[in-house]
């Protein structure tokens, strides 16, 4: 079906108490994995094009991949710009057919962030395309740890200890970057944004789902504004309280999980790193099994399958399964193991 905008998708999710998963369109396999998972789960889904994907594939290619996949999809798909850098980039995306925009003005002073966001909201709304804006700053794990330190944390068999190390080194800084609820109210009024990506204690690019979310801040922001809230950096957030317990991670009273965040009113959940890691895991296992393989599809397809399972598991966790009206036939499934 044709692309849909994220506006109705998120408003319905907000009304009905679930969240829509937003996954990154990094290559053709990931795009197919996301669409196939959404079809199997009968869920609406957002495919987003990040700044990295624009550099890697080019805007034209990334956009064309999502459009082609969405056209064949039996579930609604929105094409979203992830962490848009400027007014100009948003306008270009509007022109090439994005159905959901984002401006990340977190590096700008607040007034400038508001000014640019308001301009983008205005032009987007002229043609019915909604905007998501960032308030506060959602940091990257690389802001606090060197690549060697990240590998060490990743390989630490004691998950609770790894979380403690992140808390000690980055906790206070992540907290200081969180969005201010009073500012959120003002920001929403002055920008006219349709969705708010508020910094609520998550960190971009974590290697595992182990990090506690500041659920107190999620609730405060929820009370300050009635707009759909967006959670970034969701790959690192602990999925459920049961998971936290199983992994020996103690949650403080003001902390929570992804499941808690959806209950508290988050309507869009961005997951990128976890999909990428699932894809790499599948491809790596295939390559280890068949080191002399000459057909790259036979290595990439197991990556697609892993990524698809991961995406489906998030869709279920977010409560989005069964929330799409399924129309027409599902996309052609990627079964190419014996392709020549
Ligand atoms: O904008 C993209 C997301 O916030 C993804 O973050 O890679 O930590 O899941 P993640
Ligand atoms: Zn993000």
GROMACS .gro file of C-alpha atoms and ligand atoms in nm:
model
  351
    1UNK     CA    1   0.000   0.000   0.000
    2UNK     CA    2   0.117   0.362  -0.038
    3UNK     CA    3   0.320   0.511   0.245
    4UNK     CA    4   0.117   0.657   0.531
    5UNK     CA    5   0.216   0.943   0.761
    6UNK     CA    6   0.320   0.876   1.120
    7UNK     CA    7   0.058   1.120   1.251
    8UNK     CA    8  -0.248   0.893   1.265
    9UNK     CA    9  -0.029   0.593   1.349
   10UNK     CA   10   0.107   0.757   1.664
   11UNK     CA   11  -0.219   0.918   1.772
   12UNK     CA   12  -0.393   0.581   1.757
   13UNK     CA   13  -0.106   0.414   1.945
   14UNK     CA   14  -0.134   0.684   2.210
   15UNK     CA   15  -0.512   0.640   2.238
   16UNK     CA   16  -0.489   0.264   2.263
   17UNK     CA   17  -0.183   0.242   2.488
   18UNK     CA   18   0.074   0.072   2.267
   19UNK     CA   19   0.381   0.196   2.078
   20UNK     CA   20   0.480   0.179   1.714
   21UNK     CA   21   0.827   0.040   1.646
   22UNK     CA   22   1.058   0.254   1.433
   23UNK     CA   23   1.347   0.064   1.280
   24UNK     CA   24   1.632   0.188   1.065
   25UNK     CA   25   1.654   0.130   0.691
   26UNK     CA   26   2.026   0.056   0.669
   27UNK     CA   27   2.025  -0.188   0.380
   28UNK     CA   28   1.783  -0.383   0.166
   29UNK     CA   29   1.793  -0.683   0.400
   30UNK     CA   30   1.700  -0.474   0.705
   31UNK     CA   31   1.416  -0.305   0.516
   32UNK     CA   32   1.276  -0.645   0.416
   33UNK     CA   33   1.326  -0.782   0.768
   34UNK     CA   34   1.123  -0.496   0.918
   35UNK     CA   35   0.839  -0.521   0.666
   36UNK     CA   36   0.817  -0.899   0.691
   37UNK     CA   37   0.814  -0.886   1.071
   38UNK     CA   38   0.543  -0.618   1.069
   39UNK     CA   39   0.334  -0.824   0.827
   40UNK     CA   40   0.367  -1.136   1.038
   41UNK     CA   41   0.268  -0.938   1.346
   42UNK     CA   42  -0.003  -0.744   1.157
   43UNK     CA   43   0.147  -0.424   1.295
   44UNK     CA   44   0.193  -0.072   1.163
   45UNK     CA   45   0.560   0.014   1.136
   46UNK     CA   46   0.797   0.305   1.077
   47UNK     CA   47   1.109   0.270   0.864
   48UNK     CA   48   1.349   0.551   0.933
   49UNK     CA   49   1.646   0.679   0.741
   50UNK     CA   50   1.931   0.791   0.965
   51UNK     CA   51   2.212   1.032   0.888
   52UNK     CA   52   2.445   0.731   0.869
   53UNK     CA   53   2.219   0.561   0.614
   54UNK     CA   54   2.208   0.879   0.405
   55UNK     CA   55   2.588   0.882   0.399
   56UNK     CA   56   2.610   0.509   0.334
   57UNK     CA   57   2.339   0.444   0.076
   58UNK     CA   58   2.256   0.798  -0.036
   59UNK     CA   59   1.917   0.958   0.026
   60UNK     CA   60   1.781   0.848  -0.310
   61UNK     CA   61   1.865   0.481  -0.262
   62UNK     CA   62   1.749   0.467   0.100
   63UNK     CA   63   1.420   0.636   0.010
   64UNK     CA   64   1.363   0.414  -0.293
   65UNK     CA   65   1.421   0.095  -0.090
   66UNK     CA   66   1.160   0.189   0.169
   67UNK     CA   67   0.909   0.308  -0.090
   68UNK     CA   68   0.943  -0.012  -0.296
   69UNK     CA   69   0.907  -0.233   0.011
   70UNK     CA   70   0.612  -0.033   0.148
   71UNK     CA   71   0.431  -0.046  -0.185
   72UNK     CA   72   0.416  -0.425  -0.163
   73UNK     CA   73   0.350  -0.434   0.212
   74UNK     CA   74   0.017  -0.550   0.351
   75UNK     CA   75   0.055  -0.323   0.657
   76UNK     CA   76   0.088   0.057   0.688
   77UNK     CA   77   0.445   0.185   0.665
   78UNK     CA   78   0.569   0.540   0.731
   79UNK     CA   79   0.898   0.670   0.590
   80UNK     CA   80   1.063   0.884   0.857
   81UNK     CA   81   1.372   1.104   0.862
   82UNK     CA   82   1.580   1.016   1.169
   83UNK     CA   83   1.768   1.297   1.348
   84UNK     CA   84   1.725   1.547   1.063
   85UNK     CA   85   2.007   1.797   1.081
   86UNK     CA   86   1.856   2.112   0.930
   87UNK     CA   87   1.561   2.293   0.776
   88UNK     CA   88   1.704   2.227   0.431
   89UNK     CA   89   1.740   1.854   0.485
   90UNK     CA   90   1.382   1.832   0.608
   91UNK     CA   91   1.254   2.022   0.304
   92UNK     CA   92   1.448   1.790   0.071
   93UNK     CA   93   1.297   1.487   0.245
   94UNK     CA   94   0.952   1.639   0.215
   95UNK     CA   95   1.005   1.681  -0.159
   96UNK     CA   96   1.131   1.325  -0.213
   97UNK     CA   97   0.830   1.178  -0.037
   98UNK     CA   98   0.907   1.122   0.332
   99UNK     CA   99   0.584   1.088   0.529
  100UNK     CA  100   0.734   1.181   0.865
  101UNK     CA  101   1.005   1.436   0.947
  102UNK     CA  102   1.243   1.493   1.235
  103UNK     CA  103   1.455   1.783   1.342
  104UNK     CA  104   1.722   1.720   1.602
  105UNK     CA  105   1.812   2.064   1.733
  106UNK     CA  106   1.971   1.929   2.050
  107UNK     CA  107   2.304   2.091   1.966
  108UNK     CA  108   2.139   2.434   1.927
  109UNK     CA  109   2.045   2.681   2.201
  110UNK     CA  110   1.679   2.629   2.296
  111UNK     CA  111   1.547   2.938   2.114
  112UNK     CA  112   1.719   2.841   1.790
  113UNK     CA  113   1.595   2.480   1.823
  114UNK     CA  114   1.241   2.618   1.864
  115UNK     CA  115   1.279   2.860   1.572
  116UNK     CA  116   1.399   2.594   1.324
  117UNK     CA  117   1.152   2.330   1.450
  118UNK     CA  118   0.861   2.574   1.409
  119UNK     CA  119   0.965   2.655   1.051
  120UNK     CA  120   0.982   2.285   0.960
  121UNK     CA  121   0.650   2.210   1.130
  122UNK     CA  122   0.490   2.491   0.931
  123UNK     CA  123   0.610   2.374   0.591
  124UNK     CA  124   0.542   2.007   0.670
  125UNK     CA  125   0.189   2.082   0.785
  126UNK     CA  126   0.115   2.267   0.460
  127UNK     CA  127   0.128   1.927   0.289
  128UNK     CA  128   0.006   1.715   0.581
  129UNK     CA  129   0.341   1.574   0.691
  130UNK     CA  130   0.408   1.557   1.066
  131UNK     CA  131   0.727   1.648   1.252
  132UNK     CA  132   0.913   1.497   1.548
  133UNK     CA  133   1.154   1.718   1.744
  134UNK     CA  134   1.424   1.645   1.998
  135UNK     CA  135   1.431   1.820   2.333
  136UNK     CA  136   1.718   1.774   2.576
  137UNK     CA  137   1.989   1.554   2.431
  138UNK     CA  138   1.996   1.178   2.390
  139UNK     CA  139   2.368   1.100   2.406
  140UNK     CA  140   2.563   0.823   2.236
  141UNK     CA  141   2.752   0.561   2.434
  142UNK     CA  142   3.066   0.673   2.245
  143UNK     CA  143   3.034   1.014   2.415
  144UNK     CA  144   3.147   0.846   2.739
  145UNK     CA  145   3.342   0.534   2.647
  146UNK     CA  146   3.628   0.462   2.405
  147UNK     CA  147   3.582   0.180   2.150
  148UNK     CA  148   3.807  -0.043   2.367
  149UNK     CA  149   3.602   0.030   2.678
  150UNK     CA  150   3.281  -0.051   2.489
  151UNK     CA  151   3.424  -0.388   2.379
  152UNK     CA  152   3.524  -0.462   2.739
  153UNK     CA  153   3.174  -0.374   2.865
  154UNK     CA  154   3.020  -0.581   2.588
  155UNK     CA  155   3.233  -0.883   2.682
  156UNK     CA  156   3.175  -0.848   3.056
  157UNK     CA  157   2.987  -1.165   3.158
  158UNK     CA  158   2.856  -0.984   3.467
  159UNK     CA  159   2.576  -0.768   3.322
  160UNK     CA  160   2.494  -0.600   3.653
  161UNK     CA  161   2.859  -0.496   3.689
  162UNK     CA  162   2.862  -0.353   3.335
  163UNK     CA  163   2.550  -0.149   3.417
  164UNK     CA  164   2.720  -0.020   3.734
  165UNK     CA  165   3.025   0.089   3.532
  166UNK     CA  166   2.799   0.283   3.292
  167UNK     CA  167   2.612   0.436   3.588
  168UNK     CA  168   2.936   0.548   3.753
  169UNK     CA  169   3.091   0.700   3.443
  170UNK     CA  170   2.791   0.829   3.249
  171UNK     CA  171   2.485   0.829   3.478
  172UNK     CA  172   2.510   1.188   3.603
  173UNK     CA  173   2.588   1.325   3.257
  174UNK     CA  174   2.298   1.141   3.094
  175UNK     CA  175   2.072   1.273   3.369
  176UNK     CA  176   2.189   1.630   3.313
  177UNK     CA  177   2.092   1.606   2.944
  178UNK     CA  178   1.735   1.492   3.010
  179UNK     CA  179   1.450   1.710   2.883
  180UNK     CA  180   1.299   1.951   3.132
  181UNK     CA  181   0.920   1.900   3.169
  182UNK     CA  182   0.851   2.277   3.194
  183UNK     CA  183   1.053   2.339   2.880
  184UNK     CA  184   0.866   2.054   2.709
  185UNK     CA  185   0.536   2.235   2.757
  186UNK     CA  186   0.676   2.558   2.613
  187UNK     CA  187   0.860   2.377   2.332
  188UNK     CA  188   0.547   2.199   2.213
  189UNK     CA  189   0.342   2.520   2.217
  190UNK     CA  190   0.600   2.728   2.033
  191UNK     CA  191   0.705   2.473   1.769
  192UNK     CA  192   0.376   2.308   1.670
  193UNK     CA  193   0.562   1.975   1.658
  194UNK     CA  194   0.353   1.659   1.627
  195UNK     CA  195   0.568   1.426   1.838
  196UNK     CA  196   0.831   1.485   2.104
  197UNK     CA  197   1.159   1.297   2.124
  198UNK     CA  198   1.238   1.396   2.479
  199UNK     CA  199   1.564   1.282   2.638
  200UNK     CA  200   1.444   1.054   2.919
  201UNK     CA  201   1.764   0.887   3.033
  202UNK     CA  202   1.830   0.651   2.743
  203UNK     CA  203   2.162   0.627   2.558
  204UNK     CA  204   2.206   0.572   2.184
  205UNK     CA  205   2.401   0.275   2.055
  206UNK     CA  206   2.416   0.041   2.356
  207UNK     CA  207   2.531  -0.315   2.280
  208UNK     CA  208   2.264  -0.488   2.489
  209UNK     CA  209   1.924  -0.419   2.647
  210UNK     CA  210   2.047  -0.358   3.001
  211UNK     CA  211   2.007   0.013   3.077
  212UNK     CA  212   1.736   0.136   3.315
  213UNK     CA  213   1.517   0.417   3.182
  214UNK     CA  214   1.428   0.719   3.395
  215UNK     CA  215   1.061   0.635   3.417
  216UNK     CA  216   1.001   0.927   3.655
  217UNK     CA  217   1.102   1.165   3.375
  218UNK     CA  218   0.889   0.978   3.120
  219UNK     CA  219   0.587   1.035   3.346
  220UNK     CA  220   0.673   1.401   3.411
  221UNK     CA  221   0.708   1.473   3.039
  222UNK     CA  222   0.387   1.279   2.973
  223UNK     CA  223   0.205   1.506   3.220
  224UNK     CA  224   0.356   1.821   3.070
  225UNK     CA  225   0.236   1.756   2.716
  226UNK     CA  226  -0.037   1.560   2.544
  227UNK     CA  227   0.169   1.486   2.229
  228UNK     CA  228   0.288   1.138   2.132
  229UNK     CA  229   0.625   1.075   2.302
  230UNK     CA  230   0.915   0.913   2.123
  231UNK     CA  231   1.184   0.705   2.291
  232UNK     CA  232   1.525   0.710   2.125
  233UNK     CA  233   1.817   0.483   2.205
  234UNK     CA  234   1.579   0.199   2.284
  235UNK     CA  235   1.820  -0.085   2.196
  236UNK     CA  236   1.992  -0.035   2.531
  237UNK     CA  237   1.681  -0.007   2.748
  238UNK     CA  238   1.593  -0.312   2.963
  239UNK     CA  239   1.284  -0.465   2.809
  240UNK     CA  240   1.092  -0.588   3.114
  241UNK     CA  241   1.121  -0.606   3.494
  242UNK     CA  242   1.142  -0.984   3.459
  243UNK     CA  243   1.446  -0.943   3.232
  244UNK     CA  244   1.607  -0.706   3.482
  245UNK     CA  245   1.559  -0.960   3.758
  246UNK     CA  246   1.688  -1.247   3.547
  247UNK     CA  247   2.002  -1.049   3.464
  248UNK     CA  248   2.059  -0.930   3.819
  249UNK     CA  249   2.005  -0.563   3.731
  250UNK     CA  250   1.857  -0.370   4.021
  251UNK     CA  251   1.619  -0.089   3.927
  252UNK     CA  252   1.613   0.219   4.149
  253UNK     CA  253   1.267   0.353   4.243
  254UNK     CA  254   1.281   0.622   3.970
  255UNK     CA  255   1.389   0.372   3.700
  256UNK     CA  256   1.191   0.147   3.468
  257UNK     CA  257   1.188  -0.065   3.156
  258UNK     CA  258   1.066  -0.040   2.798
  259UNK     CA  259   0.746  -0.212   2.900
  260UNK     CA  260   0.698   0.049   3.176
  261UNK     CA  261   0.765   0.328   2.924
  262UNK     CA  262   0.489   0.208   2.692
  263UNK     CA  263   0.250   0.184   2.990
  264UNK     CA  264   0.351   0.538   3.088
  265UNK     CA  265   0.257   0.668   2.742
  266UNK     CA  266   0.549   0.640   2.499
  267UNK     CA  267   0.401   0.595   2.149
  268UNK     CA  268   0.705   0.551   1.921
  269UNK     CA  269   1.008   0.341   2.008
  270UNK     CA  270   1.324   0.373   1.798
  271UNK     CA  271   1.541   0.063   1.774
  272UNK     CA  272   1.848   0.066   1.550
  273UNK     CA  273   2.159  -0.089   1.707
  274UNK     CA  274   1.981  -0.408   1.819
  275UNK     CA  275   1.859  -0.471   1.463
  276UNK     CA  276   2.207  -0.414   1.325
  277UNK     CA  277   2.359  -0.651   1.582
  278UNK     CA  278   2.099  -0.920   1.514
  279UNK     CA  279   2.171  -0.894   1.142
  280UNK     CA  280   2.547  -0.921   1.202
  281UNK     CA  281   2.500  -1.219   1.436
  282UNK     CA  282   2.306  -1.411   1.170
  283UNK     CA  283   2.548  -1.325   0.892
  284UNK     CA  284   2.852  -1.405   1.109
  285UNK     CA  285   2.717  -1.747   1.206
  286UNK     CA  286   2.645  -1.824   0.841
  287UNK     CA  287   2.993  -1.716   0.736
  288UNK     CA  288   3.154  -1.922   1.010
  289UNK     CA  289   2.956  -2.227   0.894
  290UNK     CA  290   3.039  -2.171   0.527
  291UNK     CA  291   3.369  -1.981   0.509
  292UNK     CA  292   3.417  -2.062   0.141
  293UNK     CA  293   3.067  -1.952   0.037
  294UNK     CA  294   3.070  -1.757  -0.290
  295UNK     CA  295   2.706  -1.647  -0.292
  296UNK     CA  296   2.674  -1.342  -0.070
  297UNK     CA  297   2.297  -1.389  -0.045
  298UNK     CA  298   2.350  -1.711   0.145
  299UNK     CA  299   2.543  -1.518   0.410
  300UNK     CA  300   2.318  -1.212   0.420
  301UNK     CA  301   1.987  -1.396   0.434
  302UNK     CA  302   2.051  -1.553   0.777
  303UNK     CA  303   2.121  -1.196   0.892
  304UNK     CA  304   1.784  -1.089   0.756
  305UNK     CA  305   1.612  -1.375   0.942
  306UNK     CA  306   1.778  -1.281   1.275
  307UNK     CA  307   1.691  -0.914   1.224
  308UNK     CA  308   1.332  -1.006   1.142
  309UNK     CA  309   1.294  -1.213   1.461
  310UNK     CA  310   1.438  -0.929   1.668
  311UNK     CA  311   1.202  -0.674   1.510
  312UNK     CA  312   0.902  -0.905   1.566
  313UNK     CA  313   0.999  -0.946   1.932
  314UNK     CA  314   1.002  -0.566   1.979
  315UNK     CA  315   0.669  -0.526   1.800
  316UNK     CA  316   0.514  -0.781   2.039
  317UNK     CA  317   0.671  -0.615   2.343
  318UNK     CA  318   0.537  -0.274   2.237
  319UNK     CA  319   0.185  -0.416   2.207
  320UNK     CA  320   0.158  -0.327   1.836
  321UNK     CA  321   0.077  -0.678   1.710
  322UNK     CA  322  -0.264  -0.697   1.548
  323UNK     CA  323  -0.299  -0.318   1.534
  324UNK     CA  324  -0.278  -0.290   1.155
  325UNK     CA  325  -0.556  -0.339   0.909
  326UNK     CA  326  -0.399  -0.591   0.675
  327UNK     CA  327  -0.476  -0.523   0.311
  328UNK     CA  328  -0.384  -0.734   0.009
  329UNK     CA  329  -0.120  -1.000   0.005
  330UNK     CA  330   0.192  -0.989   0.216
  331UNK     CA  331   0.524  -0.903   0.048
  332UNK     CA  332   0.723  -1.167  -0.127
  333UNK     CA  333   0.915  -1.348   0.148
  334UNK     CA  334   1.292  -1.360   0.129
  335UNK     CA  335   1.354  -1.729   0.080
  336UNK     CA  336   1.661  -1.732  -0.139
  337UNK     CA  337   1.884  -1.992   0.017
  338UNK     CA  338   1.892  -2.189  -0.305
  339UNK     CA  339   1.896  -1.894  -0.543
  340UNK     CA  340   2.152  -1.908  -0.820
  341LIG     O1  341   1.719   0.741   1.625
  341LIG     C1  342   1.747   0.621   1.637
  341LIG     C2  343   1.733   0.553   1.764
  341LIG     O2  344   1.726   0.640   1.868
  341LIG     C3  345   1.802   0.424   1.780
  341LIG     O3  346   1.886   0.412   1.892
  341LIG     O4  347   2.049   0.246   1.810
  341LIG     O5  348   2.025   0.292   2.049
  341LIG     O6  349   1.845   0.173   1.929
  341LIG     P1  350   1.955   0.272   1.922
  342LIG    ZN1  351   1.783   0.850   1.806
   0.00000   0.00000   0.00000
